[in-house]
Structures are given as C-alpha cells and as structure tokens.
Short mmCIF file of C-alpha atoms in Angstrom, two decimals:
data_model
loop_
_atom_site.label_atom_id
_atom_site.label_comp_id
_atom_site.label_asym_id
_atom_site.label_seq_id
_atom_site.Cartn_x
_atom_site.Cartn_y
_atom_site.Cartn_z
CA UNK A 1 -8.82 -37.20 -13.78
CA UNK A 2 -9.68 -36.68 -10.03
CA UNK A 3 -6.57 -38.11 -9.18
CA UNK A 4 -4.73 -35.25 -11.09
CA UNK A 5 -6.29 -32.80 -9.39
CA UNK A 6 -5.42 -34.27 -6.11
CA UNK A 7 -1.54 -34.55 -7.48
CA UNK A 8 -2.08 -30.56 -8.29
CA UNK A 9 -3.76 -29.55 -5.17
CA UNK A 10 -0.78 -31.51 -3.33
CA UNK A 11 1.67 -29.67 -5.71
CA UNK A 12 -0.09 -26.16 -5.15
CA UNK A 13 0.37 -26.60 -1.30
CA UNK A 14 3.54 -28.14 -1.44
CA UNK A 15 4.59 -24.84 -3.38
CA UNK A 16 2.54 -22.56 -1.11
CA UNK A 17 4.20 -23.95 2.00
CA UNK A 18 7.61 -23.27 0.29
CA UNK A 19 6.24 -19.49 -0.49
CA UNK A 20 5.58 -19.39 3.64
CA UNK A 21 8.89 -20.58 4.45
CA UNK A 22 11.35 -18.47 2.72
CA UNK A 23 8.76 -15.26 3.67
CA UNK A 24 8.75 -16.74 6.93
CA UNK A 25 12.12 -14.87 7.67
CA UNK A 26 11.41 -11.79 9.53
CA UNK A 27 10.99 -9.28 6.46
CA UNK A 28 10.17 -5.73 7.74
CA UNK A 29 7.16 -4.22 5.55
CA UNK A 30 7.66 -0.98 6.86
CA UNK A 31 7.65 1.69 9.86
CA UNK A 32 5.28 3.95 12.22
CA UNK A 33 6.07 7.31 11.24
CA UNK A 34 3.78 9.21 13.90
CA UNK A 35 1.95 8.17 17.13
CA UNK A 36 -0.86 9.89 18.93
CA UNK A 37 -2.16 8.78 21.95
CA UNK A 38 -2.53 5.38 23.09
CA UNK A 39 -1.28 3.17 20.03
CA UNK A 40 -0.36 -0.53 20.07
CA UNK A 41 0.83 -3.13 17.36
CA UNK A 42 -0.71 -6.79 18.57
CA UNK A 43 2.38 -9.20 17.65
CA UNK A 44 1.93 -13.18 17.62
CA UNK A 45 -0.46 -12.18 20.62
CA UNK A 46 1.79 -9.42 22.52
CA UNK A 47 0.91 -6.34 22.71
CA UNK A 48 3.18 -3.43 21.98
CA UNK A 49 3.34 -0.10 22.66
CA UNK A 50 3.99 1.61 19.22
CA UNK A 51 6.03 4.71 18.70
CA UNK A 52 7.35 6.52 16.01
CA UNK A 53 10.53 4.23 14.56
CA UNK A 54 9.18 0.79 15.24
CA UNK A 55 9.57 -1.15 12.59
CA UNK A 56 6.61 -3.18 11.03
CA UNK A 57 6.22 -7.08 9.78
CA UNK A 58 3.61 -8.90 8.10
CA UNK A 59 0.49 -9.74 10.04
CA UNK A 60 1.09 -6.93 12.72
CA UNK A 61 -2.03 -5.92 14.10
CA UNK A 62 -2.17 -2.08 14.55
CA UNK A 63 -4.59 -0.74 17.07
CA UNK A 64 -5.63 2.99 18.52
CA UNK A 65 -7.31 3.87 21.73
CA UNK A 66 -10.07 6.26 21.87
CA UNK A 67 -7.27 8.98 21.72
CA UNK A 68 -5.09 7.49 19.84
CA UNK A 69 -4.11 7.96 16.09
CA UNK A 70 -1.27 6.37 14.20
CA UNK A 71 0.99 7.34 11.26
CA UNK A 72 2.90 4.45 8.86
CA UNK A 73 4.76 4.10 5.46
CA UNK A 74 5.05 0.78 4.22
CA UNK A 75 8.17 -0.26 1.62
CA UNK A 76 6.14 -0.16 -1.84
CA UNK A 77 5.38 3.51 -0.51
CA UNK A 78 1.85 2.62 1.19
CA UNK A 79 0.86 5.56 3.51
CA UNK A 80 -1.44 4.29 6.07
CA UNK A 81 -3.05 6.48 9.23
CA UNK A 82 -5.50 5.57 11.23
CA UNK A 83 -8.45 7.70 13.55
CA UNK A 84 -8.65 6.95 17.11
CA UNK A 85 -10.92 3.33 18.08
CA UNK A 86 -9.06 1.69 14.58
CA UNK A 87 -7.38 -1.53 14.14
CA UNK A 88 -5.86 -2.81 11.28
CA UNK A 89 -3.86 -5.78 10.29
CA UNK A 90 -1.29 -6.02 7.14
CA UNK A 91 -2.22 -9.43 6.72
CA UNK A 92 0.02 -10.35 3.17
CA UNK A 93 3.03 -8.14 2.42
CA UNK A 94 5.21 -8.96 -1.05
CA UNK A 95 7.32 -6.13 -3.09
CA UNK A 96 9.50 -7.97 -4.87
CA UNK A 97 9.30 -6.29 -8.25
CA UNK A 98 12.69 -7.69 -9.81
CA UNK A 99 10.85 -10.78 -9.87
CA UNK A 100 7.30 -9.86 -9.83
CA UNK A 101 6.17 -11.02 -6.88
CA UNK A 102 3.32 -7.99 -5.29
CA UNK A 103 1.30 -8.05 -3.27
CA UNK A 104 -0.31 -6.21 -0.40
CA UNK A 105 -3.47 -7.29 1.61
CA UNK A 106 -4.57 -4.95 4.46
CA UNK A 107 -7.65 -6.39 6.85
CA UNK A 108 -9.84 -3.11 8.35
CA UNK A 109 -11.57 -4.26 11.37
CA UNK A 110 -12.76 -1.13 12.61
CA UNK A 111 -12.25 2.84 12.97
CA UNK A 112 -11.16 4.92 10.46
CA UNK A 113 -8.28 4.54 7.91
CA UNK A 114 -6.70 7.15 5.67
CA UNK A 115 -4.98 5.18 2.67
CA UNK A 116 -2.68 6.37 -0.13
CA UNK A 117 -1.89 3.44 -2.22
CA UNK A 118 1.81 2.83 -3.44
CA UNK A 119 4.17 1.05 -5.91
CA UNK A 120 1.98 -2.62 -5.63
CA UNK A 121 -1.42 -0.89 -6.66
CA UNK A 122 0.32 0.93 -9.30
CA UNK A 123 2.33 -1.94 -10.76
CA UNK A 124 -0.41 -4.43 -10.38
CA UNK A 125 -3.79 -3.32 -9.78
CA UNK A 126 -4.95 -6.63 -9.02
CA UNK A 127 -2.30 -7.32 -6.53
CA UNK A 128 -3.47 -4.65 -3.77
CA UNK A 129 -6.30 -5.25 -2.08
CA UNK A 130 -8.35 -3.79 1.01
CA UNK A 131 -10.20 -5.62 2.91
CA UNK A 132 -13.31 -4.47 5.47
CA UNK A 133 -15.77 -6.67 7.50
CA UNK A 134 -18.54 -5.21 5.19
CA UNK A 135 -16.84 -4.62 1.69
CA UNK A 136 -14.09 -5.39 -0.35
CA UNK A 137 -12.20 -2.21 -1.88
CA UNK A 138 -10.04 -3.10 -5.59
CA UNK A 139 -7.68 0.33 -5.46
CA UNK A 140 -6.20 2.04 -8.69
CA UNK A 141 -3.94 4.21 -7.89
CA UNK A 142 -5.42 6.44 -5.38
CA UNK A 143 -5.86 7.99 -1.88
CA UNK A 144 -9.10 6.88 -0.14
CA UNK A 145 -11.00 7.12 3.18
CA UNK A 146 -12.71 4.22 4.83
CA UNK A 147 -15.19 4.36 8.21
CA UNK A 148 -15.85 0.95 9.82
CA UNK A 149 -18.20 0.61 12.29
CA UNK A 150 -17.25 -2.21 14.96
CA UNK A 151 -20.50 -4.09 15.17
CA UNK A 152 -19.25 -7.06 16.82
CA UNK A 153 -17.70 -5.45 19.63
CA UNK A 154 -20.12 -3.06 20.40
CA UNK A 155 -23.22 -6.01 20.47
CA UNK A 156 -19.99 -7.81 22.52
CA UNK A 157 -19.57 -4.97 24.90
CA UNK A 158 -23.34 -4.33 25.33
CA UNK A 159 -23.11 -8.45 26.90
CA UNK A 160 -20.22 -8.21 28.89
CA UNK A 161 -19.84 -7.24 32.45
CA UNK A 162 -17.86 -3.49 33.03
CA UNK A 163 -14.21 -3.73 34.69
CA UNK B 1 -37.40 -19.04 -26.55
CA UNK B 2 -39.17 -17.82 -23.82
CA UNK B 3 -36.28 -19.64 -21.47
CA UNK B 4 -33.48 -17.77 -23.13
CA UNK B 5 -35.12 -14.54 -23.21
CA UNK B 6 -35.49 -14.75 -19.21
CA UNK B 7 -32.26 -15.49 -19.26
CA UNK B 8 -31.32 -12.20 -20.99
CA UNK B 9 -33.55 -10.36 -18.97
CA UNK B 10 -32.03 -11.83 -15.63
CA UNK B 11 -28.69 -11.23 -17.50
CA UNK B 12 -29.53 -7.43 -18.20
CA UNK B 13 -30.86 -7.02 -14.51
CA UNK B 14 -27.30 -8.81 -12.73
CA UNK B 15 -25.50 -6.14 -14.92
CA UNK B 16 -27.43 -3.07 -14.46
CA UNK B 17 -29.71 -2.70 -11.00
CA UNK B 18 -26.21 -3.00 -8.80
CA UNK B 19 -25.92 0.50 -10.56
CA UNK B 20 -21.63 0.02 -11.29
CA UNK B 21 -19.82 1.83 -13.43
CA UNK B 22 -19.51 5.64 -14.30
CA UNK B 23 -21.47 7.36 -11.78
CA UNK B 24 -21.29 10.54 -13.20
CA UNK B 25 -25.17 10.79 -13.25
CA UNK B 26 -27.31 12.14 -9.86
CA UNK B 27 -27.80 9.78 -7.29
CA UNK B 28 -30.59 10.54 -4.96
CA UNK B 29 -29.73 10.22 -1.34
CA UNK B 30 -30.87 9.19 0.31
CA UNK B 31 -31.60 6.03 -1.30
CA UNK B 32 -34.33 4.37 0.73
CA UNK B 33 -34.72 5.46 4.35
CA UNK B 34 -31.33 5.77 5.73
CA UNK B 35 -29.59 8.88 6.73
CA UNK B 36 -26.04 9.41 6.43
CA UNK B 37 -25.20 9.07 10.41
CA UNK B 38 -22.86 7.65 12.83
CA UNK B 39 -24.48 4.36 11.71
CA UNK B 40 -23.12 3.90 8.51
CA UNK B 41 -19.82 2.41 7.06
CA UNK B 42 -18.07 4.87 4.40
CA UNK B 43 -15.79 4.75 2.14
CA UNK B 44 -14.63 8.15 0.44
CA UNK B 45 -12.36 9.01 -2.65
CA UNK B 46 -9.95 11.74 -2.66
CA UNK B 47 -7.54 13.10 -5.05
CA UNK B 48 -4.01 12.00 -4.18
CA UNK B 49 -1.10 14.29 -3.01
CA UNK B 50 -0.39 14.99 -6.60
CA UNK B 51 -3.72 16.08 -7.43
CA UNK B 52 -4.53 13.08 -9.50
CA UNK B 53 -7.91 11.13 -9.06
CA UNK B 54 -7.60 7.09 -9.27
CA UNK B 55 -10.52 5.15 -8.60
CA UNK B 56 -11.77 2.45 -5.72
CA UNK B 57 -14.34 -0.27 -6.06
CA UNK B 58 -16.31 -1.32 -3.55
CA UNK B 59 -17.87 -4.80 -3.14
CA UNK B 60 -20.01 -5.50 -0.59
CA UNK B 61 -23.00 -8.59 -0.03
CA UNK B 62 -25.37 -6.35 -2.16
CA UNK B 63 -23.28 -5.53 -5.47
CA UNK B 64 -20.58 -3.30 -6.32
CA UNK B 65 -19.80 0.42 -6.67
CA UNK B 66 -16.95 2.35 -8.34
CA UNK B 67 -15.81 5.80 -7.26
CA UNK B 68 -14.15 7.85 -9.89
CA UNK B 69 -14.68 11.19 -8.66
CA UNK B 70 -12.71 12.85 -5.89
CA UNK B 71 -14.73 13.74 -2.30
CA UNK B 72 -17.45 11.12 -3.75
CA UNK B 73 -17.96 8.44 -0.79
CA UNK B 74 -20.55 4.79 -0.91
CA UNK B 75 -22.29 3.76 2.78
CA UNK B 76 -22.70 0.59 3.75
CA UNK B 77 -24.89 -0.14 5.89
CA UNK B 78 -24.48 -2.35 8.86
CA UNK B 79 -27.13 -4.90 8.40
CA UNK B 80 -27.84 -5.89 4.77
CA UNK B 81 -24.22 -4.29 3.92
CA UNK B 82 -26.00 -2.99 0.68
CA UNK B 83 -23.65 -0.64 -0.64
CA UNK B 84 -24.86 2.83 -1.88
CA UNK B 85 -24.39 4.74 -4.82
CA UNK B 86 -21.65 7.41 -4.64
CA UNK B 87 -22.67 10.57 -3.59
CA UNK B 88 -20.57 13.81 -2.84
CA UNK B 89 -19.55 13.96 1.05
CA UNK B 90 -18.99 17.28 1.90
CA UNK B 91 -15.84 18.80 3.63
CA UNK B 92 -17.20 19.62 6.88
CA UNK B 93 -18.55 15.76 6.85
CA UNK B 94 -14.85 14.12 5.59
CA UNK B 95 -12.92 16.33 8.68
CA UNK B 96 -15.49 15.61 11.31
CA UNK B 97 -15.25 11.79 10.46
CA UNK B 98 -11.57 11.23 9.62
CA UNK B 99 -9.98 14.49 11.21
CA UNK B 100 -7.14 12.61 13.01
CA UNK B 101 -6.34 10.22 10.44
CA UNK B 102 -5.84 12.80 8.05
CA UNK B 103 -3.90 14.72 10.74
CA UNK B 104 -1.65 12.00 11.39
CA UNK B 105 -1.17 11.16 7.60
CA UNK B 106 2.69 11.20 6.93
CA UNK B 107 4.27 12.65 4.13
CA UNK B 108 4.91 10.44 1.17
CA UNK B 109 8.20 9.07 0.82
CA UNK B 110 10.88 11.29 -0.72
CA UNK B 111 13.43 9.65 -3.81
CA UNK B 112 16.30 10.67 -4.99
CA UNK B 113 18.50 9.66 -7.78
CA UNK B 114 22.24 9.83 -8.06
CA UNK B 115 24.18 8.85 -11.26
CA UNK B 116 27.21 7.01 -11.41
CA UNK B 117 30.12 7.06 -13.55
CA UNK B 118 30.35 4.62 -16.82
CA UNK B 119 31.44 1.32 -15.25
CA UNK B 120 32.39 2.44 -12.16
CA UNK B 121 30.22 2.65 -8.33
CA UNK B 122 31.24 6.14 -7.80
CA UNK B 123 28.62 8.62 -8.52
CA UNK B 124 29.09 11.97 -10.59
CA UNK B 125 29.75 15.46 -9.25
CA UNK B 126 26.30 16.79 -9.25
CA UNK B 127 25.44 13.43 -7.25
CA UNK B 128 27.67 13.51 -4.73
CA UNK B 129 26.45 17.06 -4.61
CA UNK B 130 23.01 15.70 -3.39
CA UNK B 131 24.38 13.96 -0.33
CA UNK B 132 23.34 16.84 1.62
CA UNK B 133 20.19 17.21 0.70
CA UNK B 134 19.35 13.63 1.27
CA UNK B 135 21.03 14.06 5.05
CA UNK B 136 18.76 16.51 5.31
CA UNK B 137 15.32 14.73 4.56
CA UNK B 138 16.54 12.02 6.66
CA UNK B 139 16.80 14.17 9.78
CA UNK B 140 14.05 15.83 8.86
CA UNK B 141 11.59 13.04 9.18
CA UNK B 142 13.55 10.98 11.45
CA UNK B 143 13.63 8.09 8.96
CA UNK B 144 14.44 4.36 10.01
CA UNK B 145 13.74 3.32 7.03
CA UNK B 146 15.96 4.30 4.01
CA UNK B 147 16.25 1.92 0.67
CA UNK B 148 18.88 2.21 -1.84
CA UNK B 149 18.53 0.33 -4.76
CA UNK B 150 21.31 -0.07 -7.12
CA UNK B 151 21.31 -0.41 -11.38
CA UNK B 152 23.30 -0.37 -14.25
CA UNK B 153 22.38 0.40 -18.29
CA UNK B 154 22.58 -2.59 -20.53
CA UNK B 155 26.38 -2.50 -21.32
CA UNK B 156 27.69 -5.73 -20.49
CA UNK B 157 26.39 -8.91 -19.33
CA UNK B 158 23.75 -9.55 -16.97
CA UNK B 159 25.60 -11.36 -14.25
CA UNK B 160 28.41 -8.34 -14.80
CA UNK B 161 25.52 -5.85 -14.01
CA UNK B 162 24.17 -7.41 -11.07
CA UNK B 163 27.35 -7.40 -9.47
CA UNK B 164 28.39 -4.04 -10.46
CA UNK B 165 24.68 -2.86 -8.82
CA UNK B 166 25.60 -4.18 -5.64
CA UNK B 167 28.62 -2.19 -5.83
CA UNK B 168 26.76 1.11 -6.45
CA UNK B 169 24.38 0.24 -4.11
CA UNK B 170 27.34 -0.31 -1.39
CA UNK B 171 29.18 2.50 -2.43
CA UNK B 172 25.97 4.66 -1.48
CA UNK B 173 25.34 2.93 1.73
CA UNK B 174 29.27 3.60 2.62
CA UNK B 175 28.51 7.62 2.27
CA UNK B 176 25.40 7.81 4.19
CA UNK B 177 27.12 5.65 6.68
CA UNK B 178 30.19 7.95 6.94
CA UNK B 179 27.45 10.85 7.33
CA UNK B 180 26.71 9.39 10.41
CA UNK B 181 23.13 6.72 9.42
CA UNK B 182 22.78 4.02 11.61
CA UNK B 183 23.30 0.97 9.44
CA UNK B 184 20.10 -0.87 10.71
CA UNK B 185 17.68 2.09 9.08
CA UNK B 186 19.70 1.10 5.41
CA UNK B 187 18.09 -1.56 3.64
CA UNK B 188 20.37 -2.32 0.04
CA UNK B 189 18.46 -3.87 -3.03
CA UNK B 190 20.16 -4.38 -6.31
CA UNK B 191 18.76 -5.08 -9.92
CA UNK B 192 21.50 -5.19 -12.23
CA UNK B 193 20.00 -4.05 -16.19
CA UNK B 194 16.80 -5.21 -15.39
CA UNK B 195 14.72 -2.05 -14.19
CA UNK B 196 16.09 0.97 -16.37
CA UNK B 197 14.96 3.86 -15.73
CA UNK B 198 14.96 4.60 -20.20
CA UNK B 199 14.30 1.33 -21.89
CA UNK B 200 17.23 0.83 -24.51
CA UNK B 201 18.12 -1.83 -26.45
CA UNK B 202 21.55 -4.30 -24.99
CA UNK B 203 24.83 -2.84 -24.61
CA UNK B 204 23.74 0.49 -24.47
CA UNK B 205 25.35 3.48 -22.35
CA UNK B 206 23.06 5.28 -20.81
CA UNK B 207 23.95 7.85 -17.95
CA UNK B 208 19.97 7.49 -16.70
CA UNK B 209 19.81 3.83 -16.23
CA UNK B 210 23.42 3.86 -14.29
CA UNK B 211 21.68 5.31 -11.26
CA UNK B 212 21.53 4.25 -7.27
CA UNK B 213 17.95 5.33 -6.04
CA UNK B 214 17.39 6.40 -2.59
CA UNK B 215 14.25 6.36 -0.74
CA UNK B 216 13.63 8.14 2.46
CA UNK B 217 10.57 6.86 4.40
#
C-alpha cells in the first residue's frame, strides 16, 4: 500500500515537472495598459521600469511607488489596476480552454487592487483564485476591491536604519 | 448519546457562528471594538462593467464570508485576521481608499467577430466591412496585444477543421498586417469545430460557428 503511494507521488511529480517544462517557454499572460507614476515589474530579481505596452509573464511581480498606479489586461480578459504602495505577483497563469487547462492565481502583498475577473473565473470558478497575506478570495464572476495593509514591512521599516 | 449530541451541537456551531452565506440580514458594525480605519484590510464588491453583481468569498484564519451584494465590503483585521461580516461601504469611503486604482482601471477588452465564407478563409462582405472599425479600437487603445482565434462549424472532419481554422485565423492576421499591425502585438489561436459559437449536431453548416474572433486588449 505505502509503496503505491510513493509510486503515485513519484508519478504526480514526474507529471508536474513535465507541466513546468512545456509552460516553462516564455508564454506572455498579458500587457500594462496604463502607468502612473513610479511603476516597476520585479523579473527573476530585476527590476523594471513598466510602461504602457510591456508585455507580462507568469510570476512577474508588479509594484507601485507611493505615486504610482498601474493599469493591466491579462489574456482570459483579467483587468487588473493597482493604487499607489501595491505589489502584486501573477504567480500561476493557464488559458488554455481548447483543452481545459485554467487557471489563474494572483498573490496580493500589499496596497490596493481593483479586479474584474475574466474568461478563467467564468469558465471555471474554481480555477481563479486570489490570494492576500490575510484572506483567501474564491471569485464568481465579478469586479471586486481589495485593501492590504503591509504589516511586515512597516514593523520592518520601523527596525531598519533610514537611507 | 450525550457524545453524539455534542457532536451535533459542535457541528451546528462550525456551520453557523462564522456567519457565511446570504448576508442579506443587518450586520451591526461595528462588530466588537474596531472602527473601520486605515488599520483594517478590505475587501469590497462591486457590480461589474455590465451592471451585473457576481459574488467573492473571503477566507481568512477566523472563518469565511460571502459578498453577494454590490458596494458591500468584509475587514480583516491585522492581528487575529478575523474577517467581518459584510457591511455597506459607502461611496465617499470606496473613492478615498481605491481612487487611483479605479482611475487607472482599463477598459475591458473589445471582440469582434467576422464570418467567413462556407469552406473557404475569406470572410463575408459585412466582415471585411468591420476591418475598419477594428483598426480603429486598436489605435485607439494602443493595443500590443491582439488575439485572433480561428473556427469552423461541424462540416467535415475534425483534422479538416483544424486546419481550415488556421487558415481563417491567417487569413485575418494577413489583413490587419497589410493595415499596417506590427506582427509581434498578433497572437493566432485556432480550434477547429470544437468551440462553436451555436452548438449543432456533426456536419452541420452554420454561418455562426464559421467565424475568426478578434480581441483587442
């Protein structure tokens, strides 16, 4: 019996590190439609400045200064903005509806997020999900708000030494 | 006995003191001490650009809430990240908080459908006619990001379909290329019989299903 489960744990990984190679090809999951301000997107740990037109993969991290705000449409028809002091990573990306493959995961660390959910959430509920520090948010169809406050940080900051 | 009817009782009091589920009734707010401040996480529920309300539920350490009416928003507060019952967040309160998000927000995406002829990639007269308009929404929002997504009705086989899809899709991309798009904005999907538009039975015309779809993002 237990060594089953071993044989379909190995299986399930074996399969899920498939899954991670053929996504691993450089997929765009959509584009910045408006900047404000000081925007960035944090990319495998460089920082770039965004702008209107840049296009957008998986696991981007998006990030606004304290005048920034930021403006983005994702392929399943996702409208994303975000207030100044926000950050936001899209942290799983699938819309493959031929063959059923959705999916969208989008992590909220802090700031404030206007969301209007697309095609995923309205082909498969259970596929879109939103995901905040304090709360987990299951979306049907819908436009929402969301206010994060950045706890960490701010008990980090209130440690650390000014520049 | 006793054991199983503490077990119902427990049962009863997992399913209703989180207080899910309609929330049509009067919350009081606030619930125990807090104040709705600049020290609370919120989440709020509109109605989306086409008026419809959908719903959002929220799931923090301390139970679950669902929002099913529009400018209705939970807190969640910082340290025990109980989440509260919704409660209607007035305007004033939604533009002060998420003002430039909202600003910012860009227009949903704009589709378009153009028809093709039976069997053939090139589109009908009233969908070439549309070429224009679609130039224009592209300029208009200075999209880099255009899909066009090709399909065929059920007449003939599958494999037949997917190939003739492509060619609708291609045929699509070729105008909007000759109108000048840059080909790196175009992204071509194609889906053969498999995602009509009117469901019909196999090997059925159908002017609806032989469509190209264009998205402008």
């Amino acid at each position: 019996m237990r060594s089953t489960n071993v044989l379909i744990l190995l299986l399930f990984l074996l399969m899920s590190s498939i899954c991670v190679a053929d996504d691993g090809t450089v997929k765009t999951v959509g584009s910045i439609k408006a900047v404000e301000g000081t925007a960035f997107i944090i990319r495998n740990g460089d920082r770039l400045s965004a702008s209107a037109g840049h296009r957008l993969f998986e696991n981007d991290l998006l990030q606004t200064g304290q005048d920034g705000s930021m403006g983005v449409i994702l392929k399943d028809d996702t409208v994303l903005s975000l207030g100044p002091d926000s950050a936001i990573v899209i942290d799983e990306f699938v819309f493959s509806p031929e063959d059923g493959q959705l999916s969208i995961v989008t992590k909220m660390l802090r700031g404030t997020v206007s969301y209007i959910s697309g095609k995923i959430s309205k082909l498969s509920p259970e596929s879109a999900r939103f995901q905040t520090p304090v709360a987990t948010i299951g979306i049907r169809g819908t436009h929402f708000l969301v206010k994060v406050l950045d706890e960490e940080e701010s008990q980090q900051n209130a440690g650390d030494e000014p520049e | 006995m006793i054991k199983s009817y503490c077990f119902i009782v427990c049962l009863l009091a997992l399913i209703f003191v989180p207080g899910c589920g309609g929330n049509k009734n009067i919350h009081v707010w606030p619930p125990e001490s807090g104040i709705m401040g600049p020290d609370e996480n919120l989440i709020v529920l509109l109605p989306d650009p086409d008026g419809h309300v959908g719903q959002v539920t929220v799931t923090g350490a301390g139970g679950s809430q669902v929002i099913t009416q529009a400018g209705y928003g939970c807190g969640i507060y910082p340290g025990n990240k109980a989440v509260t019952a919704p409660r209607a967040i007035d305007e004033e309160s939604i533009q002060e908080i998420f003002g430039k998000a909202l600003e910012i927000q860009p227009e949903l995406p704009l589709h378009f459908l153009l028809y093709c002829k039976v069997d053939k990639a090139e589109l009908d007269d009233p969908s070439i006619a549309l070429i224009p308009e679609i130039m224009h929404a592209i300029k208009e929002r200075d999209s880099v990001d255009i899909g066009i997504v090709g399909h065929t009705d059920t007449r003939g086989t599958k494999n037949y379909n997917y190939e003739l899809s492509e060619k609708r899709a291609l045929a699509v991309k070729n105008m909007l290329l000759s109108e000048g798009v840059h080909p790196d904005v175009l992204e071509i999907t194609y889906r053969g019989e498999e995602d009509p538009l009117i469901k019909t039975g196999d090997n059925v015309y159908e002017r609806r299903n032989r469509r190209v779809e264009v998205i402008v993002r």
